[in-house]
Short mmCIF file of C-alpha atoms in Angstrom, two decimals:
data_model
loop_
_atom_site.label_atom_id
_atom_site.label_comp_id
_atom_site.label_asym_id
_atom_site.label_seq_id
_atom_site.Cartn_x
_atom_site.Cartn_y
_atom_site.Cartn_z
CA UNK A 3 9.41 -41.55 76.49
CA UNK A 4 8.81 -43.81 73.55
CA UNK A 5 9.87 -47.15 72.18
CA UNK A 6 10.65 -46.02 68.67
CA UNK A 7 13.01 -47.10 65.93
CA UNK A 8 15.91 -44.67 66.00
CA UNK A 9 17.83 -43.72 62.85
CA UNK A 10 21.21 -45.37 62.44
CA UNK A 11 23.90 -43.46 64.26
CA UNK A 12 21.53 -41.38 66.38
CA UNK A 13 22.67 -42.96 69.65
CA UNK A 14 26.28 -42.15 68.76
CA UNK A 15 25.44 -38.51 68.01
CA UNK A 16 23.42 -38.17 71.20
CA UNK A 17 26.21 -39.84 73.19
CA UNK A 18 28.67 -37.26 71.87
CA UNK A 19 26.27 -34.43 72.75
CA UNK A 20 25.79 -35.81 76.28
CA UNK A 21 29.54 -36.25 76.73
CA UNK A 22 30.20 -32.66 75.62
CA UNK A 23 27.45 -31.27 77.86
CA UNK A 24 28.92 -33.03 80.92
CA UNK A 25 32.61 -32.73 80.13
CA UNK A 26 32.44 -28.93 79.93
CA UNK A 27 31.23 -28.36 83.54
CA UNK A 28 33.67 -31.01 84.79
CA UNK A 29 36.60 -29.19 83.18
CA UNK A 30 35.24 -25.89 84.44
CA UNK A 31 35.07 -27.06 88.05
CA UNK A 32 38.34 -29.00 88.14
CA UNK A 33 40.62 -26.90 85.90
CA UNK A 34 39.07 -23.44 85.72
CA UNK A 35 37.92 -22.98 89.31
CA UNK A 36 34.22 -22.60 88.59
CA UNK A 37 32.07 -21.95 91.62
CA UNK A 38 28.47 -23.02 92.19
CA UNK A 39 27.12 -19.94 90.42
CA UNK A 40 29.07 -20.76 87.24
CA UNK A 41 27.93 -24.39 87.32
CA UNK A 42 24.26 -23.57 87.86
CA UNK A 43 24.38 -20.83 85.21
CA UNK A 44 25.65 -23.31 82.61
CA UNK A 45 22.99 -25.85 83.60
CA UNK A 46 20.28 -23.20 83.36
CA UNK A 47 21.31 -22.15 79.85
CA UNK A 48 21.65 -25.80 78.86
CA UNK A 49 18.05 -26.38 79.90
CA UNK A 50 16.88 -23.35 77.90
CA UNK A 51 18.72 -24.58 74.81
CA UNK A 52 17.26 -28.08 75.21
CA UNK A 53 13.76 -26.65 75.62
CA UNK A 54 14.12 -24.46 72.52
CA UNK A 55 15.23 -27.33 70.28
CA UNK A 56 12.56 -29.61 71.78
CA UNK A 57 9.92 -27.11 70.67
CA UNK A 58 11.54 -26.95 67.22
CA UNK A 59 11.46 -30.74 66.96
CA UNK A 60 7.87 -30.82 68.18
CA UNK A 61 6.82 -28.27 65.58
CA UNK A 62 8.16 -30.39 62.72
CA UNK A 63 7.19 -33.80 64.17
CA UNK A 64 5.98 -36.20 61.53
CA UNK A 65 3.13 -37.75 63.52
CA UNK A 66 0.01 -36.00 64.83
CA UNK A 67 -0.29 -35.28 68.53
CA UNK A 68 -2.42 -37.54 70.69
CA UNK A 69 -4.95 -34.92 71.83
CA UNK A 70 -8.49 -35.33 73.15
CA UNK A 71 -10.65 -35.12 70.03
CA UNK A 72 -13.81 -34.84 72.15
CA UNK A 73 -12.84 -31.52 73.74
CA UNK A 74 -14.85 -28.55 72.51
CA UNK A 75 -13.18 -26.38 69.82
CA UNK A 76 -9.67 -27.54 70.76
CA UNK A 77 -10.55 -31.17 70.01
CA UNK A 78 -12.35 -30.22 66.82
CA UNK A 79 -9.23 -28.46 65.55
CA UNK A 80 -6.97 -31.30 66.68
CA UNK A 81 -9.02 -33.85 64.73
CA UNK A 82 -8.46 -32.03 61.43
CA UNK A 83 -5.76 -33.58 59.20
CA UNK A 84 -4.34 -30.17 58.32
CA UNK A 85 -0.61 -29.83 57.72
CA UNK A 86 1.63 -27.25 56.09
CA UNK A 87 4.38 -28.73 53.91
CA UNK A 88 7.86 -27.23 53.99
CA UNK A 89 8.92 -26.71 50.34
CA UNK A 90 11.51 -29.12 48.92
CA UNK A 91 11.48 -31.34 52.01
CA UNK A 92 9.33 -34.14 53.37
CA UNK A 93 8.74 -32.17 56.56
CA UNK A 94 5.24 -31.00 57.49
CA UNK A 95 3.85 -28.88 60.31
CA UNK A 96 0.70 -30.53 61.66
CA UNK A 97 -2.07 -28.42 63.13
CA UNK A 98 -2.26 -30.79 66.11
CA UNK A 99 1.46 -30.16 66.78
CA UNK A 100 0.89 -26.41 66.87
CA UNK A 101 -2.01 -26.86 69.29
CA UNK A 102 0.06 -29.12 71.53
CA UNK A 103 2.99 -26.70 71.59
CA UNK A 104 0.66 -23.79 72.33
CA UNK A 105 0.15 -25.43 75.73
CA UNK A 106 3.59 -26.93 76.34
CA UNK A 107 5.84 -24.07 75.18
CA UNK A 108 4.54 -21.47 77.70
CA UNK A 109 4.88 -24.05 80.49
CA UNK A 110 8.50 -24.72 79.53
CA UNK A 111 9.29 -21.01 79.23
CA UNK A 112 7.68 -20.18 82.57
CA UNK A 113 9.43 -23.07 84.33
CA UNK A 114 12.79 -22.05 82.89
CA UNK A 115 12.41 -18.41 83.95
CA UNK A 116 11.19 -19.25 87.47
CA UNK A 117 13.88 -21.88 87.96
CA UNK A 118 16.56 -19.44 86.88
CA UNK A 119 15.28 -16.70 89.16
CA UNK A 120 15.17 -18.97 92.19
CA UNK A 121 18.37 -20.99 91.76
CA UNK A 122 20.59 -18.27 90.27
CA UNK A 123 19.34 -15.78 92.81
CA UNK A 124 20.21 -18.09 95.68
CA UNK A 125 23.74 -19.03 94.61
CA UNK A 126 24.47 -15.41 93.67
CA UNK A 127 24.93 -15.09 89.93
CA UNK A 128 26.76 -11.79 90.53
CA UNK A 129 29.60 -13.83 92.09
CA UNK A 130 30.77 -14.84 88.59
CA UNK A 131 34.18 -13.37 87.87
CA UNK A 132 34.95 -12.06 84.39
CA UNK A 133 37.18 -15.04 83.48
CA UNK A 134 34.52 -17.48 84.69
CA UNK A 135 31.83 -15.60 82.79
CA UNK A 136 33.87 -15.84 79.59
CA UNK A 137 34.43 -19.58 79.93
CA UNK A 138 30.77 -20.18 80.82
CA UNK A 139 29.76 -18.21 77.71
CA UNK A 140 32.04 -20.37 75.56
CA UNK A 141 30.59 -23.52 77.15
CA UNK A 142 27.04 -22.32 76.45
CA UNK A 143 27.98 -21.70 72.80
CA UNK A 144 29.42 -25.22 72.52
CA UNK A 145 26.26 -26.74 74.02
CA UNK A 146 24.16 -24.69 71.58
CA UNK A 147 26.15 -25.91 68.57
CA UNK A 148 26.07 -29.49 69.83
CA UNK A 149 22.29 -29.47 70.28
CA UNK A 150 21.77 -27.78 66.91
CA UNK A 151 23.98 -30.34 65.18
CA UNK A 152 22.22 -33.30 66.79
CA UNK A 153 18.82 -31.92 65.79
CA UNK A 154 19.90 -31.18 62.22
CA UNK A 155 21.63 -34.52 61.62
CA UNK A 156 19.55 -37.05 63.58
CA UNK A 157 16.13 -35.45 63.54
CA UNK A 158 15.95 -33.94 60.07
CA UNK A 159 18.67 -35.45 57.86
CA UNK A 160 18.29 -39.03 59.13
CA UNK A 161 14.51 -38.77 59.36
CA UNK A 162 13.97 -39.10 63.09
CA UNK A 163 11.05 -36.67 62.84
CA UNK A 164 8.98 -39.31 61.03
CA UNK A 165 8.62 -41.36 64.22
CA UNK A 166 7.86 -38.51 66.61
CA UNK A 167 4.81 -36.50 67.60
CA UNK A 168 4.98 -33.10 69.25
CA UNK A 169 4.28 -34.71 72.61
CA UNK A 170 7.04 -37.32 72.36
CA UNK A 171 9.52 -34.82 70.92
CA UNK A 172 9.01 -32.44 73.84
CA UNK A 173 8.73 -35.11 76.54
CA UNK A 174 12.50 -35.59 76.59
CA UNK A 175 13.08 -32.02 77.77
CA UNK A 176 11.09 -32.72 80.93
CA UNK A 177 13.61 -35.45 81.72
CA UNK A 178 16.37 -32.91 81.08
CA UNK A 179 14.53 -30.54 83.39
CA UNK A 180 14.70 -33.20 86.10
CA UNK A 181 18.44 -33.65 85.60
CA UNK A 182 19.16 -29.92 85.74
CA UNK A 183 16.85 -29.58 88.72
CA UNK A 184 18.68 -32.36 90.56
CA UNK A 185 22.05 -30.77 89.85
CA UNK A 186 20.81 -27.32 90.81
CA UNK A 187 19.14 -28.52 94.02
CA UNK A 188 22.26 -30.39 95.07
CA UNK A 189 24.37 -27.28 94.53
CA UNK A 190 21.90 -24.99 96.27
CA UNK A 191 21.64 -27.44 99.18
CA UNK A 192 25.39 -27.42 99.62
CA UNK A 193 25.41 -23.62 99.50
CA UNK A 194 22.68 -23.55 102.13
CA UNK A 195 24.72 -25.92 104.30
CA UNK A 196 27.73 -23.62 103.98
CA UNK A 197 25.65 -20.61 104.96
CA UNK A 198 24.23 -22.52 107.90
CA UNK A 199 27.68 -23.53 109.17
CA UNK A 200 29.01 -19.98 109.02
CA UNK A 201 26.30 -17.59 110.11
CA UNK A 202 28.18 -14.61 108.70
CA UNK A 203 28.63 -16.16 105.26
CA UNK A 204 26.62 -14.83 102.35
CA UNK A 205 25.38 -16.96 99.45
CA UNK A 206 28.01 -15.30 97.25
CA UNK A 207 30.81 -16.25 99.62
CA UNK A 208 29.39 -19.73 100.09
CA UNK A 209 29.32 -20.20 96.33
CA UNK A 210 33.11 -20.20 96.31
CA UNK A 211 34.26 -23.78 95.65
CA UNK A 212 36.81 -23.42 98.47
CA UNK A 213 33.94 -22.95 100.94
CA UNK A 214 32.73 -26.54 100.56
CA UNK A 215 35.22 -28.26 98.28
CA UNK A 216 35.57 -29.05 94.62
CA UNK A 217 34.57 -32.73 95.15
CA UNK A 218 31.04 -31.66 95.99
CA UNK A 219 30.63 -29.82 92.69
CA UNK A 220 32.17 -32.77 90.86
CA UNK A 221 29.63 -35.01 92.59
CA UNK A 222 26.78 -32.79 91.34
CA UNK A 223 28.17 -33.03 87.78
CA UNK A 224 28.39 -36.82 88.06
CA UNK A 225 24.81 -37.15 89.32
CA UNK A 226 23.55 -35.09 86.39
CA UNK A 227 25.68 -37.18 84.02
CA UNK A 228 24.00 -40.33 85.35
CA UNK A 229 20.56 -38.87 84.66
CA UNK A 230 21.65 -37.85 81.17
CA UNK A 231 22.79 -41.41 80.47
CA UNK A 232 19.39 -42.70 81.54
CA UNK A 233 17.79 -40.30 79.09
CA UNK A 234 20.21 -41.33 76.35
CA UNK A 235 19.24 -44.99 76.62
CA UNK A 236 15.54 -44.37 77.17
CA UNK A 237 14.71 -46.65 74.22
CA UNK A 238 16.11 -49.58 76.23
CA UNK A 239 14.10 -48.44 79.24
CA UNK A 240 11.07 -48.36 76.97
CA UNK A 241 11.70 -51.96 75.89
CA UNK A 242 11.99 -52.98 79.54
CA UNK A 243 8.77 -51.12 80.34
CA UNK A 244 6.95 -52.72 77.43
CA UNK A 245 7.94 -56.17 78.66
CA UNK A 246 6.43 -55.30 82.06
CA UNK A 247 3.12 -54.17 80.60
CA UNK A 248 3.86 -50.45 80.28
CA UNK A 249 3.81 -49.88 84.03
CA UNK A 250 6.19 -46.90 83.91
CA UNK A 251 4.77 -45.23 80.80
CA UNK A 252 8.07 -45.27 78.87
CA UNK A 253 6.68 -47.33 75.99
CA UNK A 254 3.87 -45.04 74.89
CA UNK A 255 3.76 -44.98 71.11
CA UNK A 256 2.73 -41.75 69.36
CA UNK A 257 -0.32 -42.10 67.11
CA UNK A 258 0.00 -42.59 63.39
CA UNK A 259 -2.72 -41.12 61.18
CA UNK A 260 -3.09 -43.69 58.45
CA UNK A 261 -4.55 -42.46 55.16
CA UNK A 262 -8.25 -43.25 54.76
CA UNK A 263 -9.25 -44.95 51.53
CA UNK A 264 -11.64 -42.75 49.58
CA UNK A 265 -12.94 -44.54 46.50
CA UNK A 266 -16.37 -42.87 46.67
CA UNK A 267 -15.66 -39.78 44.61
CA UNK A 268 -18.56 -40.93 42.40
CA UNK A 269 -20.74 -42.01 45.31
CA UNK A 270 -24.47 -42.53 44.89
CA UNK A 271 -25.21 -39.74 47.35
CA UNK A 272 -23.34 -36.84 48.89
CA UNK A 273 -25.02 -35.72 52.09
CA UNK A 274 -24.28 -32.45 53.82
CA UNK A 275 -25.24 -31.79 57.45
CA UNK A 276 -28.29 -29.63 57.96
CA UNK A 277 -27.92 -26.08 59.26
CA UNK A 278 -28.80 -27.36 62.74
CA UNK A 279 -26.10 -30.01 62.41
CA UNK A 280 -23.46 -27.49 61.40
CA UNK A 281 -24.27 -25.16 64.29
CA UNK A 282 -25.31 -27.62 67.00
CA UNK A 283 -24.00 -30.99 65.93
CA UNK A 284 -22.70 -31.44 69.47
CA UNK A 285 -25.14 -31.36 72.43
CA UNK A 286 -25.14 -28.23 74.61
CA UNK A 287 -25.99 -30.06 77.84
CA UNK A 288 -23.52 -29.84 80.75
CA UNK A 289 -23.43 -33.64 80.97
CA UNK A 290 -21.94 -33.88 77.46
CA UNK A 291 -19.59 -30.86 77.62
CA UNK A 292 -19.19 -29.43 81.14
CA UNK A 293 -16.28 -27.10 80.30
CA UNK A 294 -18.29 -24.10 79.00
CA UNK A 295 -20.71 -24.43 81.91
CA UNK A 296 -17.83 -24.11 84.37
CA UNK A 297 -16.93 -20.83 82.65
CA UNK A 298 -20.55 -19.74 82.94
CA UNK A 299 -20.55 -20.41 86.67
CA UNK A 300 -17.29 -18.46 87.01
CA UNK A 301 -18.82 -15.54 85.11
CA UNK A 302 -21.88 -15.60 87.40
CA UNK A 303 -19.63 -15.54 90.48
CA UNK A 304 -17.80 -12.50 89.12
CA UNK A 305 -21.19 -10.89 88.40
CA UNK A 306 -22.18 -11.54 92.02
CA UNK A 307 -19.08 -9.71 93.25
CA UNK A 308 -19.89 -6.67 91.13
CA UNK A 309 -23.52 -6.86 92.28
CA UNK A 310 -22.31 -6.27 95.84
CA UNK A 311 -20.88 -2.96 94.59
CA UNK A 312 -24.10 -2.22 92.64
CA UNK A 313 -22.24 -2.00 89.32
CA UNK A 314 -25.28 -3.19 87.42
CA UNK A 315 -23.92 -2.54 83.93
CA UNK A 316 -20.95 -4.84 84.53
CA UNK A 317 -23.27 -7.38 86.22
CA UNK A 318 -25.47 -7.47 83.13
CA UNK A 319 -22.43 -8.00 80.91
CA UNK A 320 -21.17 -10.96 82.93
CA UNK A 321 -24.65 -12.51 83.09
CA UNK A 322 -24.95 -12.20 79.31
CA UNK A 323 -21.51 -13.80 78.98
CA UNK A 324 -22.55 -16.68 81.26
CA UNK A 325 -25.63 -17.32 79.14
CA UNK A 326 -23.78 -17.06 75.80
CA UNK A 327 -20.68 -19.16 76.52
CA UNK A 328 -22.18 -22.71 76.24
CA UNK A 329 -24.14 -22.28 72.98
CA UNK A 330 -21.41 -20.19 71.34
CA UNK A 331 -18.71 -22.73 72.26
CA UNK A 332 -20.82 -25.59 70.88
CA UNK A 333 -21.63 -23.62 67.71
CA UNK A 334 -17.95 -22.86 67.02
CA UNK A 335 -17.00 -26.47 67.71
CA UNK A 336 -19.75 -27.80 65.43
CA UNK A 337 -18.82 -25.42 62.60
CA UNK A 338 -15.23 -26.65 62.73
CA UNK A 339 -16.12 -30.31 63.24
CA UNK A 340 -19.10 -30.71 60.88
CA UNK A 341 -19.35 -27.55 58.77
CA UNK A 342 -17.00 -28.54 55.91
CA UNK A 343 -17.83 -32.28 56.03
CA UNK A 344 -19.87 -34.20 53.51
CA UNK A 345 -20.89 -37.85 53.81
CA UNK A 346 -20.33 -39.92 50.68
CA UNK A 347 -22.69 -42.88 50.70
CA UNK A 348 -22.49 -45.94 48.43
CA UNK A 349 -25.20 -48.60 48.63
CA UNK A 350 -23.05 -51.28 47.01
CA UNK A 351 -24.71 -51.38 43.61
CA UNK A 352 -21.99 -50.37 41.19
CA UNK A 353 -19.52 -49.48 43.95
CA UNK A 354 -16.29 -51.43 43.55
CA UNK A 355 -15.68 -51.66 47.28
CA UNK A 356 -19.27 -52.48 48.25
CA UNK A 357 -21.51 -50.41 50.53
CA UNK A 358 -19.67 -47.83 52.61
CA UNK A 359 -19.78 -44.32 54.05
CA UNK A 360 -16.88 -41.90 53.88
CA UNK A 361 -16.72 -38.70 55.89
CA UNK A 362 -14.87 -36.23 53.65
CA UNK A 363 -13.60 -32.85 54.84
CA UNK A 364 -13.85 -30.48 51.88
CA UNK A 365 -11.75 -27.81 53.61
CA UNK A 366 -8.83 -30.17 54.29
CA UNK A 367 -9.32 -32.08 51.05
CA UNK A 368 -9.03 -35.41 52.86
CA UNK A 369 -11.18 -38.30 54.04
CA UNK A 370 -11.64 -38.32 57.81
CA UNK A 371 -13.01 -41.83 58.19
CA UNK A 372 -14.51 -44.73 56.28
CA UNK A 373 -17.15 -47.12 57.65
CA UNK A 374 -18.24 -50.37 56.04
CA UNK A 375 -21.16 -52.51 57.27
CA UNK A 376 -18.95 -55.02 59.07
CA UNK A 377 -17.05 -52.29 60.95
CA UNK A 378 -19.90 -51.23 63.19
CA UNK A 379 -20.57 -52.88 66.54
CA UNK A 380 -23.70 -50.89 67.37
CA UNK A 381 -25.97 -48.57 65.44
CA UNK A 382 -28.27 -46.01 67.03
CA UNK A 383 -30.62 -43.29 65.88
CA UNK A 384 -31.03 -40.53 68.45
CA UNK A 385 -33.57 -37.70 68.52
CA UNK A 386 -33.15 -35.04 71.19
CA UNK A 387 -35.25 -31.92 71.69
CA UNK A 388 -33.54 -30.02 68.86
CA UNK A 389 -33.94 -32.96 66.47
CA UNK A 390 -37.62 -33.04 67.32
CA UNK A 391 -38.07 -29.34 66.58
CA UNK A 392 -36.22 -29.25 63.25
CA UNK A 393 -37.27 -32.74 62.07
CA UNK A 394 -33.83 -34.35 61.93
CA UNK A 395 -32.15 -37.49 63.25
CA UNK A 396 -28.68 -38.10 64.63
CA UNK A 397 -26.94 -41.38 63.75
CA UNK A 398 -24.31 -42.82 66.10
CA UNK A 399 -22.09 -45.66 64.84
CA UNK A 400 -20.02 -47.47 67.45
CA UNK A 401 -16.74 -48.87 66.14
CA UNK A 402 -14.18 -50.96 67.94
CA UNK A 403 -12.10 -47.98 69.09
CA UNK A 404 -14.41 -44.96 68.88
CA UNK A 405 -17.88 -43.67 68.10
CA UNK A 406 -18.70 -41.73 64.95
CA UNK A 407 -21.64 -39.30 65.07
CA UNK A 408 -23.48 -38.09 61.99
CA UNK A 409 -25.64 -35.32 63.44
CA UNK A 410 -28.99 -33.82 62.54
CA UNK A 411 -29.72 -35.37 59.14
CA UNK A 412 -32.97 -34.93 57.29
CA UNK A 413 -35.15 -38.09 57.33
CA UNK A 414 -34.35 -39.08 53.73
CA UNK A 415 -30.61 -38.61 54.27
CA UNK A 416 -30.72 -40.58 57.52
CA UNK A 417 -32.48 -43.46 55.74
CA UNK A 418 -29.78 -43.48 53.04
CA UNK A 419 -27.06 -43.80 55.69
CA UNK A 420 -28.93 -46.53 57.60
CA UNK A 421 -29.46 -48.55 54.39
CA UNK A 422 -25.69 -49.09 54.15
CA UNK A 423 -25.75 -51.33 57.23
CA UNK A 424 -27.04 -54.87 57.54
CA UNK A 425 -29.30 -54.30 60.54
CA UNK A 426 -31.90 -51.91 61.78
CA UNK A 427 -30.69 -49.36 64.33
CA UNK A 428 -31.75 -48.95 67.91
CA UNK A 429 -33.85 -45.82 68.37
CA UNK A 430 -33.92 -43.47 71.33
CA UNK A 431 -36.27 -40.50 71.36
CA UNK A 432 -35.46 -37.84 73.95
CA UNK A 433 -37.35 -35.02 72.29
CA UNK A 434 -39.60 -34.69 75.33
CA UNK A 435 -36.62 -34.37 77.75
#
């Protein structure tokens, strides 16, 4: 959860939505004779609706997702400032949001399906009478309209999307998952108790509110209502967490991608990475990127299993896959990360802003970063085995919050980049390693 500025009136709209979502099951249990199956069915559909609109909000979130930019391929894509604008609106779909949802959405869908199969199967969803089924369907429709209205008014019309990332927009549904899970577990536990008291009782019979009393179902509704209230006022919990040093994680702020100043369109030099830099700008060693090597080991283990059955053609295929995965993964990552980038270098003579380097992505049409001499805290020139073979140098600039690598530059281009800074770089030659 996040400590964000909420649009005016958003708490009121959310309060109405929470009240509607909890008043409906209360009326159903007290006035309409809902049993445990009806209550859990409504909660299950409510969770599905909340998850769906959370994914919608995450897709149109105004801030980029906080993803690991160092991860191979995935991180290279996440670091790109690509976004698709929705015509006639200020809404944009960020590439990082799509990548984040590609992981989160299947998890939510799988959890929802499994939870429904387990809980509904236990309480006996077939115990729903036709009148109860009709009223539950109406309640689900009301919850759907309430959630859609809150999303449309607070998130889009009032601009709440501007302060959210895909991660923070979806994080709220996990809290909703906890509330539904608590309500469902309480109901299932009571059903189990009823079955245990009467050995001949079936879950369907135990789901009857008469079997264990309406007050128990009302208690489950009230517990869920309490959790929903905690979620409603999560911004106050975030403020409390921030005052205690962020111990609980409520006050995590989504990242904001500030525009990078690019006044070097007429720079003295425009440097493109060499072919080696575009294909292998990132090191292939397992120490730098162990992920592909884990896949290689897995492929070799599968090859070993087929070798026991003497299926040598399949063995050869998996061995070839194990050998190819690391370099191919690094090549794809480097093409995405460095292929479309050019480095605009100004030495300060005639440059209004003084000496600087700007990394410009020609595919995205945007500056990725800008470094001026006083920004760097350390400057290194590295030469590994590949640099030694192709006659290039890799420049690493350490900033306060990250490290920027300019890989595999020709000697003249590397000198032009180094001349921007006020000191000579440290040099490390690992071409013999």
